Coordinates of C-alpha atoms in Angstrom, one line a residue:
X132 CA -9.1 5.0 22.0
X133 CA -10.3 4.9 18.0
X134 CA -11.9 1.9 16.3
X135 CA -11.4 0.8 12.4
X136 CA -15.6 2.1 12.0
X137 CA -14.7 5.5 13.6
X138 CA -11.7 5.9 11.5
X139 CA -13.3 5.3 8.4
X140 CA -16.6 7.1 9.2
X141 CA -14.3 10.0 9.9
X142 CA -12.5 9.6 6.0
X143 CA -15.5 8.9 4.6
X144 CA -17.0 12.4 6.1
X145 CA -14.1 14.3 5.1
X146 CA -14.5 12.8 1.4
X147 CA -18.2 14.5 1.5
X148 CA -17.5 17.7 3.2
X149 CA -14.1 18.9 2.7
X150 CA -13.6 17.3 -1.0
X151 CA -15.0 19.2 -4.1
X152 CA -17.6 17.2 -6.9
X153 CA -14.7 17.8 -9.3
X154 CA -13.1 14.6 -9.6
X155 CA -15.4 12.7 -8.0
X156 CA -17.5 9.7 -9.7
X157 CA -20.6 9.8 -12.0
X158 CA -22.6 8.0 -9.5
X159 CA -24.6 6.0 -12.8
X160 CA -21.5 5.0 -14.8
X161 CA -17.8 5.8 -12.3
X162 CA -16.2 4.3 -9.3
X163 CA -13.4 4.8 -7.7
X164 CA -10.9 4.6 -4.4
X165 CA -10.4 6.4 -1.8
X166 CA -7.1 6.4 1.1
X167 CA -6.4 8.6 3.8
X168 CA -3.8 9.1 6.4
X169 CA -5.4 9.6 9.8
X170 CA -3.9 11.7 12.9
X171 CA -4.5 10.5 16.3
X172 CA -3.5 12.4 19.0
X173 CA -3.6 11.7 22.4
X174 CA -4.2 14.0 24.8
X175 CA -1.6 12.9 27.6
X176 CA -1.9 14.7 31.4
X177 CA 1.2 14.9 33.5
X178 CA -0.9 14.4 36.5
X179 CA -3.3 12.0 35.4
X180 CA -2.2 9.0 33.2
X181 CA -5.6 7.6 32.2
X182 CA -5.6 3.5 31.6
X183 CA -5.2 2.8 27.7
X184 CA -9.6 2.5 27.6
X185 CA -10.1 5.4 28.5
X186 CA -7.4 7.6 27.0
X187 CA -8.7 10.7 25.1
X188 CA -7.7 11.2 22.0
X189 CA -8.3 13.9 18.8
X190 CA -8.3 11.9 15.3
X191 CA -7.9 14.3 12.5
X192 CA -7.6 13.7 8.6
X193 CA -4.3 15.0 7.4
X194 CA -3.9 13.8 3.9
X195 CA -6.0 12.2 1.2
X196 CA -6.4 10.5 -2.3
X197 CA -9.1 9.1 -4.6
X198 CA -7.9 7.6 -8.1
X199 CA -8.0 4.2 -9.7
X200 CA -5.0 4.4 -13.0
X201 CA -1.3 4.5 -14.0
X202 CA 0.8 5.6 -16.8
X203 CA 2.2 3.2 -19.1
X204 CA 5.7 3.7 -19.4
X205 CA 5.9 5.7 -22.9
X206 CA 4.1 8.6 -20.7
X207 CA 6.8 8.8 -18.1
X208 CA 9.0 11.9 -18.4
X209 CA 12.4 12.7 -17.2
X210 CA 11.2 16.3 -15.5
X211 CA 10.1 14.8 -12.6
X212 CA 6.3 16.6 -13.7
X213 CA 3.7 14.3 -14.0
X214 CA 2.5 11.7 -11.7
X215 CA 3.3 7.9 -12.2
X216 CA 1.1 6.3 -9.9
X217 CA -2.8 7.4 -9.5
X218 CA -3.8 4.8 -7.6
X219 CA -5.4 6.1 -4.0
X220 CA -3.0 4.7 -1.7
X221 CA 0.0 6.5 -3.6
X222 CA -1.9 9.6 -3.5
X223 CA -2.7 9.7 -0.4
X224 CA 0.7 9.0 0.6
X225 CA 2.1 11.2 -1.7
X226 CA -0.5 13.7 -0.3
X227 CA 1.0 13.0 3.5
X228 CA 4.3 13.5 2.3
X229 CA 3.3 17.2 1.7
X230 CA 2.0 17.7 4.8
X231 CA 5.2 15.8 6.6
X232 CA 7.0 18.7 4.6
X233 CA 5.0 21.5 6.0
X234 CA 5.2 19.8 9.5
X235 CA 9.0 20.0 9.4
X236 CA 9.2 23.6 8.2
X237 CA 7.2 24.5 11.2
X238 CA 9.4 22.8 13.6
X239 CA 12.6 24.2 12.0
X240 CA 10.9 27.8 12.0
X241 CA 10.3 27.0 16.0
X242 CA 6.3 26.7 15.9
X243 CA 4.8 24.7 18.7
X244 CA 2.3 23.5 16.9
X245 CA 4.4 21.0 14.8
X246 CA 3.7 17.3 15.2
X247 CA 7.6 17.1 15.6
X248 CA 10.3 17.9 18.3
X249 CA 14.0 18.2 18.6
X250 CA 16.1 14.5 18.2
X251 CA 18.8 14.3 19.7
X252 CA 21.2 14.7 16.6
X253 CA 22.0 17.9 15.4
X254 CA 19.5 19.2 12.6
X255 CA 17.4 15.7 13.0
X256 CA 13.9 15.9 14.4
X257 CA 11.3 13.0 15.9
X258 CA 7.4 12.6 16.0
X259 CA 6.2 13.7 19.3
X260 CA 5.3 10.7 21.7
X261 CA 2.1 11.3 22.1
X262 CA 0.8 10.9 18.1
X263 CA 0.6 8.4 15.9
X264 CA -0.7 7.9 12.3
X265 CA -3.3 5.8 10.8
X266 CA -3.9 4.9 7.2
X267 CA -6.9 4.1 5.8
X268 CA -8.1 2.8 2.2
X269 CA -12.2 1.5 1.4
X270 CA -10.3 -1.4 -0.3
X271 CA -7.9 -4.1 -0.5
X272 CA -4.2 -2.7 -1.8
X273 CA -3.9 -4.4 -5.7
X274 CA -1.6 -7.2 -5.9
X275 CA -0.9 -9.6 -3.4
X276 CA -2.8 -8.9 -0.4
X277 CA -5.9 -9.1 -3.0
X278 CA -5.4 -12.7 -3.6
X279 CA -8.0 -14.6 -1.1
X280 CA -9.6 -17.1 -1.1
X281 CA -13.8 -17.2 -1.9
X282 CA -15.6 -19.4 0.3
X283 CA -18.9 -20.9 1.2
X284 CA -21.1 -23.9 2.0
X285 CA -20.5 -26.7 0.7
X286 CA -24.1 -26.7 0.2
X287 CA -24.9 -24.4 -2.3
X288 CA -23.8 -24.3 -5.3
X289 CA -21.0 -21.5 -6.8
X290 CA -22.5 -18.1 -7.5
X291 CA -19.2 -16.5 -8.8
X292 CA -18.6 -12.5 -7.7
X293 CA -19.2 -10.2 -10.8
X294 CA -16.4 -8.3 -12.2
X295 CA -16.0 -6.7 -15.5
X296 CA -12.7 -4.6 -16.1
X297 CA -9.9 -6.6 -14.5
X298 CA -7.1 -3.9 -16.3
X299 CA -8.8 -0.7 -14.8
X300 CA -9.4 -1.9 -11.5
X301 CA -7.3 -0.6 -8.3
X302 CA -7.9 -3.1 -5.8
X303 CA -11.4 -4.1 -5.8
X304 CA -10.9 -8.0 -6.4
X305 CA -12.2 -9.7 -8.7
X306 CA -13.6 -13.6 -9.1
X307 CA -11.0 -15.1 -11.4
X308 CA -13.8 -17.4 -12.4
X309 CA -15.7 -14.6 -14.1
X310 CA -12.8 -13.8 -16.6
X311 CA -12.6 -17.7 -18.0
X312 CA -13.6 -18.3 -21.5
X313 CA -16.2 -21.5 -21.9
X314 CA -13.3 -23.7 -22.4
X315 CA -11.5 -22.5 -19.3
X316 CA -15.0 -22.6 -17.0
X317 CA -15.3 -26.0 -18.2
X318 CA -11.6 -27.0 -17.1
X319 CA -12.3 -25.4 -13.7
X320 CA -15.0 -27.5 -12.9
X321 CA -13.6 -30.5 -14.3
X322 CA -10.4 -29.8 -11.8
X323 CA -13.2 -29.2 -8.7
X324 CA -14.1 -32.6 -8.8
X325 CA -10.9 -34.8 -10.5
X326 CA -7.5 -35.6 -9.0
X327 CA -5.0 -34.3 -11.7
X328 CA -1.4 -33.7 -11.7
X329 CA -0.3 -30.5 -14.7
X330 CA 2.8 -29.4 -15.5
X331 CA 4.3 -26.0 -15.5
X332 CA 7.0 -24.6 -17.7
X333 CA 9.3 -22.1 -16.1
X334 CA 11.5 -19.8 -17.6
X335 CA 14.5 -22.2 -18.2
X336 CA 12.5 -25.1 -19.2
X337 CA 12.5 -26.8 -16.4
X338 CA 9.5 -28.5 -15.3
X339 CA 7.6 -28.2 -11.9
X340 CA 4.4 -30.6 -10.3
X341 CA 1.4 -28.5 -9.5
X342 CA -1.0 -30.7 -7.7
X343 CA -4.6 -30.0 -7.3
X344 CA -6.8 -32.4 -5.4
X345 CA -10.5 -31.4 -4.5
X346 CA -9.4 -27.9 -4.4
X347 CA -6.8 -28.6 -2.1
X348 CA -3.2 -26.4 -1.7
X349 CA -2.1 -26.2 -5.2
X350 CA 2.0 -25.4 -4.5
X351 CA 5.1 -25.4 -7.0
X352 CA 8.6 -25.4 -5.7
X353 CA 10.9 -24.1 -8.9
X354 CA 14.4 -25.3 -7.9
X355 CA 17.2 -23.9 -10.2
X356 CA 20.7 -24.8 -10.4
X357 CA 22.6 -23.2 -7.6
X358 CA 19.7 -21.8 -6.0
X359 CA 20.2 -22.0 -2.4
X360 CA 16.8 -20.6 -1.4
X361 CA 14.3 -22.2 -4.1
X362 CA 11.3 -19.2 -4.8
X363 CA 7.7 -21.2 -4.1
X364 CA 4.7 -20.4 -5.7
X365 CA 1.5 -21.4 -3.5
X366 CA -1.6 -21.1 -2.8
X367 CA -2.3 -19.5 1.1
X368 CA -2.1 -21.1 4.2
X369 CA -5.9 -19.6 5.3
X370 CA -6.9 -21.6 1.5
X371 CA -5.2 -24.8 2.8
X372 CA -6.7 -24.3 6.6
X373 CA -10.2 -23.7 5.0
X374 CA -10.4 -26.9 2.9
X375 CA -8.8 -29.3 5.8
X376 CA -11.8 -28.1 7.9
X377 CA -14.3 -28.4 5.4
X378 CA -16.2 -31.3 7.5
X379 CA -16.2 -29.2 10.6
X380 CA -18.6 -27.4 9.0
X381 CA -16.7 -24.2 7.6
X382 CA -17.1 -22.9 4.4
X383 CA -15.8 -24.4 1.3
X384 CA -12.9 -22.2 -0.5
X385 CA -14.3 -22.6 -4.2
X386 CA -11.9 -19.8 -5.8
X387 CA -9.8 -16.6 -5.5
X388 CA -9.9 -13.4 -6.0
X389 CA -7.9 -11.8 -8.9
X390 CA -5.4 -9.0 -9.0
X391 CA -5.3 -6.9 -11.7
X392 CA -1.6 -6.5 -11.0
X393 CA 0.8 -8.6 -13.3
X394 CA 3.8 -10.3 -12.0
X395 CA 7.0 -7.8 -12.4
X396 CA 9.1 -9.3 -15.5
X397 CA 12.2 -11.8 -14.8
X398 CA 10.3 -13.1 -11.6
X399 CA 8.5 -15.9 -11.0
X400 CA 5.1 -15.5 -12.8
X401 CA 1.2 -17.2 -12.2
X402 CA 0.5 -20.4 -12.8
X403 CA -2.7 -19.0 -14.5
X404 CA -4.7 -22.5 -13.9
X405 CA -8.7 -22.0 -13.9
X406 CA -9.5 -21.4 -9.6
X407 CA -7.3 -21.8 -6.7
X408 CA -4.0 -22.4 -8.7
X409 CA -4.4 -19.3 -11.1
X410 CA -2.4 -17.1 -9.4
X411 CA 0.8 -17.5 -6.7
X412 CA 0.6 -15.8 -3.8
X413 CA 3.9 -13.8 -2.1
X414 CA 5.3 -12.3 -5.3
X415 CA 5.8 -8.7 -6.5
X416 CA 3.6 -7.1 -8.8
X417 CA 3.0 -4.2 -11.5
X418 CA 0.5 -2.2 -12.2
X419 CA -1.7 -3.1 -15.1
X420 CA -2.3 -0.6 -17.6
X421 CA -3.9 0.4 -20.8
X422 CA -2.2 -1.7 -23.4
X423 CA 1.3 0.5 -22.6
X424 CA 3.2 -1.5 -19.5
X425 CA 3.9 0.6 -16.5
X426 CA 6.6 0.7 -14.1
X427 CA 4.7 1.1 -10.9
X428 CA 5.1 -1.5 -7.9
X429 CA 1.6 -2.9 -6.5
X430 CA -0.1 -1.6 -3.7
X431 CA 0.3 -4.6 -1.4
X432 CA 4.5 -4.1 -2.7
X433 CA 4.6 -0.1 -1.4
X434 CA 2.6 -0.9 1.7
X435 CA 5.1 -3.8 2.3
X436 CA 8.0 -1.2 1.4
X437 CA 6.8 1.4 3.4
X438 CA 6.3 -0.7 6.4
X439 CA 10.1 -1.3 6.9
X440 CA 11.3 2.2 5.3
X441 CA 8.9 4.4 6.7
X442 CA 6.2 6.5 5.0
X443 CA 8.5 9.8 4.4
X444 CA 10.3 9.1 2.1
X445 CA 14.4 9.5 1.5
X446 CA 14.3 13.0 1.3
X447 CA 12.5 13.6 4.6
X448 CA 14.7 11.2 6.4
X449 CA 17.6 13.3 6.3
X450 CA 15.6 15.3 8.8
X451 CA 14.2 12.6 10.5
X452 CA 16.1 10.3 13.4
X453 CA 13.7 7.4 12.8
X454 CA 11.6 6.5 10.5
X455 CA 8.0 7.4 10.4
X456 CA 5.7 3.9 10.7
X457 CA 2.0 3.9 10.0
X458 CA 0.6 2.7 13.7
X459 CA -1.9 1.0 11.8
X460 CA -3.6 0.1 8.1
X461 CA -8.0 0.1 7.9
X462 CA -9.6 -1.3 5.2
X463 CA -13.5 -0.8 4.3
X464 CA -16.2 -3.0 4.1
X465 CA -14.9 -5.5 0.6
X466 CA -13.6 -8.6 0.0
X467 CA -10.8 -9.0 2.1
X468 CA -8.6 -11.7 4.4
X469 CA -6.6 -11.1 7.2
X470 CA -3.9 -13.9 6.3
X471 CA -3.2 -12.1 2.8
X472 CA -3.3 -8.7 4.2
X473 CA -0.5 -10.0 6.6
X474 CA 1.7 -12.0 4.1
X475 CA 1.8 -9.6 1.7
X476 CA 2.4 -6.3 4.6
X477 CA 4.2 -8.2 6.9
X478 CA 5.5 -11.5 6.5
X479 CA 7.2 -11.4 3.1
X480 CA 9.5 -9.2 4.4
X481 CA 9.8 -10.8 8.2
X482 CA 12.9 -12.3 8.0
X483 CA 15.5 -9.9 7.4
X484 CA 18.0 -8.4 9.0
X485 CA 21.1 -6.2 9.3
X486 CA 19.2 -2.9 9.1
X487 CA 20.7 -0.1 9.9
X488 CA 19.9 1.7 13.1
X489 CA 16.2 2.7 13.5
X490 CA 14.9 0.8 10.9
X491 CA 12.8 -2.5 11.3
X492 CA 10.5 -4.5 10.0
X493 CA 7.3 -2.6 12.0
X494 CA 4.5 -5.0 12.8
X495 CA 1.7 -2.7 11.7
X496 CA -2.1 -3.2 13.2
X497 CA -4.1 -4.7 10.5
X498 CA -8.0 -3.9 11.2
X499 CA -11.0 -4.0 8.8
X500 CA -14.5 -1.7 8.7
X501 CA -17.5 -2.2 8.4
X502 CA -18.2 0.2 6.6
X503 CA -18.3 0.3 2.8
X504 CA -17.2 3.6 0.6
X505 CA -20.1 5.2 -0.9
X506 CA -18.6 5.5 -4.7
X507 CA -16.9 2.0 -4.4
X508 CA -17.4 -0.4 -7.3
X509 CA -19.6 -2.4 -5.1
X510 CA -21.7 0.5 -4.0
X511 CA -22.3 1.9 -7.2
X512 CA -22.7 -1.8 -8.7
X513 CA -26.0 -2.3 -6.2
X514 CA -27.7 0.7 -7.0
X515 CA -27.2 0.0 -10.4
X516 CA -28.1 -3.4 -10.3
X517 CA -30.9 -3.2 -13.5
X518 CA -28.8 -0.7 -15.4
X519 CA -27.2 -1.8 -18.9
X520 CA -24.6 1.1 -18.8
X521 CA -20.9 -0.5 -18.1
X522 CA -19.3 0.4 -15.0
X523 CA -15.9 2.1 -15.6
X524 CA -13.2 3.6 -13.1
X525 CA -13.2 7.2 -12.6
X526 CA -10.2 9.1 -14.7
X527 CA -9.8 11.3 -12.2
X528 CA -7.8 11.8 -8.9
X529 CA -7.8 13.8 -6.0
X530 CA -5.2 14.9 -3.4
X531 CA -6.3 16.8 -0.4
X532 CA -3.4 17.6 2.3
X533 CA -3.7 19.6 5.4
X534 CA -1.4 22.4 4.5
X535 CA -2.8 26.0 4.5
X536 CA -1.7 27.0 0.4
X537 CA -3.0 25.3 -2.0
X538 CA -4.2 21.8 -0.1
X539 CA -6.3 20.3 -3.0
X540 CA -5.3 18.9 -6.3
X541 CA -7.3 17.3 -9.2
X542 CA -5.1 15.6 -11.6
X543 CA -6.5 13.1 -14.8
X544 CA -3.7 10.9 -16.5
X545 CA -0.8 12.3 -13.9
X546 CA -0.8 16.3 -15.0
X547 CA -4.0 18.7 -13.3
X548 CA -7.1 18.1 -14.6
X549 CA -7.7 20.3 -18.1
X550 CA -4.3 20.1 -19.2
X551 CA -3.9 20.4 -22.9
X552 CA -1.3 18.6 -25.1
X553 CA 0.4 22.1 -25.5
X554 CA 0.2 22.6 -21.7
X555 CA 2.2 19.7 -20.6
X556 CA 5.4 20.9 -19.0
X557 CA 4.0 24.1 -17.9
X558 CA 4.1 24.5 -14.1
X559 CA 0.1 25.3 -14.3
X560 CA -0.3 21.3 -15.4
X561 CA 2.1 19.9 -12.5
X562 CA 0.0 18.4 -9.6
X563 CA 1.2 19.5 -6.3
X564 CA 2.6 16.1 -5.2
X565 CA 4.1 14.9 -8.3
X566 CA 7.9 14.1 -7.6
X567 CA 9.8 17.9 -8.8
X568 CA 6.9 20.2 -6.6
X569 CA 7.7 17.9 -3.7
X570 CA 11.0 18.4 -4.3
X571 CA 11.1 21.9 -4.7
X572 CA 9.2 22.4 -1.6
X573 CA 12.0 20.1 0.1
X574 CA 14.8 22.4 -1.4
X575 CA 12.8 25.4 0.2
X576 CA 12.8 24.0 3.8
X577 CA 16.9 23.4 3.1
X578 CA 17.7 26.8 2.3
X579 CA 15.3 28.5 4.8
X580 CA 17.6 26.5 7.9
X581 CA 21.3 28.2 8.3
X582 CA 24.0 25.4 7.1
X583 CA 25.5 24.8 11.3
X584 CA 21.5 23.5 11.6
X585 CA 21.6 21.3 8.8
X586 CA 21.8 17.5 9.3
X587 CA 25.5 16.0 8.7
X588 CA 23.7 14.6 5.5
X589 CA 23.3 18.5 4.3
X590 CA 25.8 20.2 6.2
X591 CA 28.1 21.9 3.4
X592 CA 27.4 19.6 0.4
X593 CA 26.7 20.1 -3.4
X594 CA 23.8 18.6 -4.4
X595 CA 21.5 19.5 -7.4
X596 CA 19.3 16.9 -8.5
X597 CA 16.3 15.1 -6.5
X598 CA 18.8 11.8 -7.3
X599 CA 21.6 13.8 -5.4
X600 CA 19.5 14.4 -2.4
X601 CA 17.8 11.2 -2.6
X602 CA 20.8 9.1 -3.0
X603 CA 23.0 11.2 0.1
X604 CA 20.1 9.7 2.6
X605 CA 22.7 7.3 3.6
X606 CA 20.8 5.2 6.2
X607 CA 17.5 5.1 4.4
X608 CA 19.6 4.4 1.0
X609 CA 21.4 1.3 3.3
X610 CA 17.7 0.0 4.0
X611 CA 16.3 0.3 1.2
X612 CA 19.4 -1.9 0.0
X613 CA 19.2 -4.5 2.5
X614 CA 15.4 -4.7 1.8
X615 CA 15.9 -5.3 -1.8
X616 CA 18.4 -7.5 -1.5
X617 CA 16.6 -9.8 0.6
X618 CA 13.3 -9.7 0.6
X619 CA 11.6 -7.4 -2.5
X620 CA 14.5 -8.9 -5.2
X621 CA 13.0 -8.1 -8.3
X622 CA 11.6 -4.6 -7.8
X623 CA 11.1 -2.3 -10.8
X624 CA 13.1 0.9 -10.3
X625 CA 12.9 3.8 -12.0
X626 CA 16.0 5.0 -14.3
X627 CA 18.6 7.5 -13.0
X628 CA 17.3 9.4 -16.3
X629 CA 13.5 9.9 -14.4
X630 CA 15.5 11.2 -11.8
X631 CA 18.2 13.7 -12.4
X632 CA 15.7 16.8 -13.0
X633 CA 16.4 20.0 -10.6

């Protein structure tokens, strides 16, 4: 049917072709991400029904994002007008959201050529059977699925993977060993070769073991008082795996790589000790930023979140009878691992239940590329391997949807690129998927449907603000509860105040 190298070939063309230079990297000084959300249709004979191998299929690129940053929190405003989260796989998503939006208007104007069909509720519609959607992204999501272990022979010595901007980075991981002072290098290598026991304070002072033995599993269980399920912090099962077969010839695990993304406050945090033990794997992160803190979830967190809500969203759902799952996540050619791709997707949220009808825990296809993204960090860091000038994250992003109006945006610091101080607020400076234009473009579809075609959720209600309409999504509001509540506890949400615009 498709494979993860045709996929990402087909992204990577679209990125050339069908995305302008504006916004793009300086190819001697800029890097940057890039996600996509892939269509892939099958083209499905009554008379015929091929076997799976040979099944014909069209794969089409229906929304995209490039971009690398986040606002800090002081920059967040309550008009719903600037954009929170650059990061590629947000934009992208953000970008598919648009063109889920145009997709529904079609099939509640009666065009054919919708990708959805009538549910069997009134107003409520469902993804034809014959299409499914694929997301792509040249790198590992920031935060937890980019913690993974860095291996080789025991034979050679450590040659530590370069990294210089831990803050501005998206997802393209970074050697923890290459951010240690001379001290902390020093530590590290004493710890490689010495049993030693340390001791971690946690938040209310009580003390936990970590145990590190020839790089071995470095795990801390913190127990509090009338805890009934004790958090963990430890290092991966693939890290443990790896050093138990080190005489059977497999490769070494000598370190991890680092997330830029810090652990959300109130939580469990890292254990920050020099290689395998500086981070803990299975917790929720935020989003560094530029000295100014930020209030946006990690990658690996909205890929987790969006793999048991659905991709569209709560205000799409109240036209939706089940939620819409991504079939399947590709990542490029960079460092990445399976196991962590897995926990941090799948597994941390596994286990729970009581969701309400339609919604599940979806056991996504993880798949990596081979192929590596022409303006990633590492790209650009080859060709300019003898070049002095620091490497630095492009400011800008991109969002491309397939829509017919209007289907590309370049934004820089969440507002359209060339936005002045005095322009912010204008409608010129909103980006076309920030949260009040997708809203807007929601309220549209509403009122162009007669109120007896409406969804019980719409049918003859008041509702004003994007929290009215967000919050009267009653079964996606009930997941997203249950979710929280057992699995993604300490999520950062936003304020009501970010939310009651019109």
């Amino acid at each position: 049917m498709w494979s993860a190298d045709e996929i990402a070939e087909l992204c990577y063309l679209h990125y050339r072709t069908r995305l302008p230079k504006q916004g793009k990297p300086d190819r001697n000084r800029e890097w940057t991400s890039l996600a996509a959300v892939v269509k892939v249709e099958s083209a499905i004979q009554r008379e015929v029904l091929p076997s799976p191998g040979n099944l014909q299929v069209t794969k089409e690129v229906v929304a995209m994002g490039t971009g690398t940053k986040c606002i800090g929190q002081n920059k967040m405003r309550k008009t719903g007008d600037v954009l929170n989260d650059s990061h590629a796989e947000i934009v992208a998503k953000r970008s598919f959201q648009r063109y889920l939006l145009h997709q529904m208007w079609l099939a509640a104007s009666h065009q054919q050529c919708s990708i959805f069909i009538p549910g069997t509720e009134t107003g409520k519609w469902k993804l034809k059977p014959n299409i499914i959607f694929v997301f792509f992204s040249s790198h590992t999501p920031c935060g937890d699925a980019s913690i993974i272990p860095i291996s080789e022979p025991e034979n050679q010595l450590s040659k530590p993977v370069t990294g210089d901007d831990a803050a501005g980075q998206s997802a393209e991981c970074i050697s923890n060993h290459d951010r240690l002072g001379p001290e902390d290098k020093r530590k590290s290598e004493k710890m490689a070769s010495n049993h030693i026991i340390k001791r971690m304070k946690t938040d209310d002072d009580d003390y936990s073991s970590v145990i590190t033995e020839d790089l071995a599993v470095q795990q801390v269980s913190v127990k509090r008082d009338g805890d009934t399920n004790p958090k963990s912090c430890e290092c991966s099962a693939e890290i443990q795996t790896a050093n138990k077969e080190t005489g059977l010839g497999r490769p070494k695990v000598v370190d991890i790589y680092r997330t830029g993304a810090k652990c959300v406050p109130g939580e469990l945090g890292d254990a920050r000790i020099p290689g395998l033990g500086y981070h803990c794997v299975g917790l929720l992160r935020v989003k560094p930023g530029r000295g100014d803190r930020t209030c946006s979830m990690s990658c690996s967190d909205k890929l987790a979140r969006w793999n048991v809500l659905g991709c569209q969203g709560a205000l799409l759902m109240h036209f939706l009878q089940y939620p819409l799952y991504l079939s399947a996540i590709i990542v490029g050619k960079c460092p990445y691992s399976q196991e962590a791709m897995r926990r941090a997707i799948i597994e941390r949220c596994q286990h729970i239940s009581f969701l309400p009808d339609g919604f599940l825990t979806h056991e996504v296809k993880l798949l990596q590329s081979d192929l590596r993204f022409e303006h990633s960090r590492q790209a650009i860091q080859e060709v300019q391997t003898n070049s002095r000038t620091k490497l630095v994250p492009c400011s800008a992003a991109i969002s491309w949807s397939a829509v017919p109006e209007q289907p590309l945006d370049v934004t820089s610091d969440g507002f359209r690129q060339g936005t002045t101080k005095k322009g912010i607020g204008s409608h010129q400076s909103r980006s076309k998927i920030c949260k009040v234009e997708l809203f807007h473009t929601f309220q549209k579809l509403v009122t162009s449907i007669s109120q007896e075609d409406l969804p019980d959720t719409l049918r003859m209600k008041t509702l004003e603000t994007y929290w009215d309409y967000k919050e009267a999504a009653l079964n996606y509001q009930e997941a997203w509860k249950v979710l929280r509540s057992q699995a993604l506890t300490g999520w950062v949400k936003n304020a009501k105040e970010y939310l009651r615009f019109t």
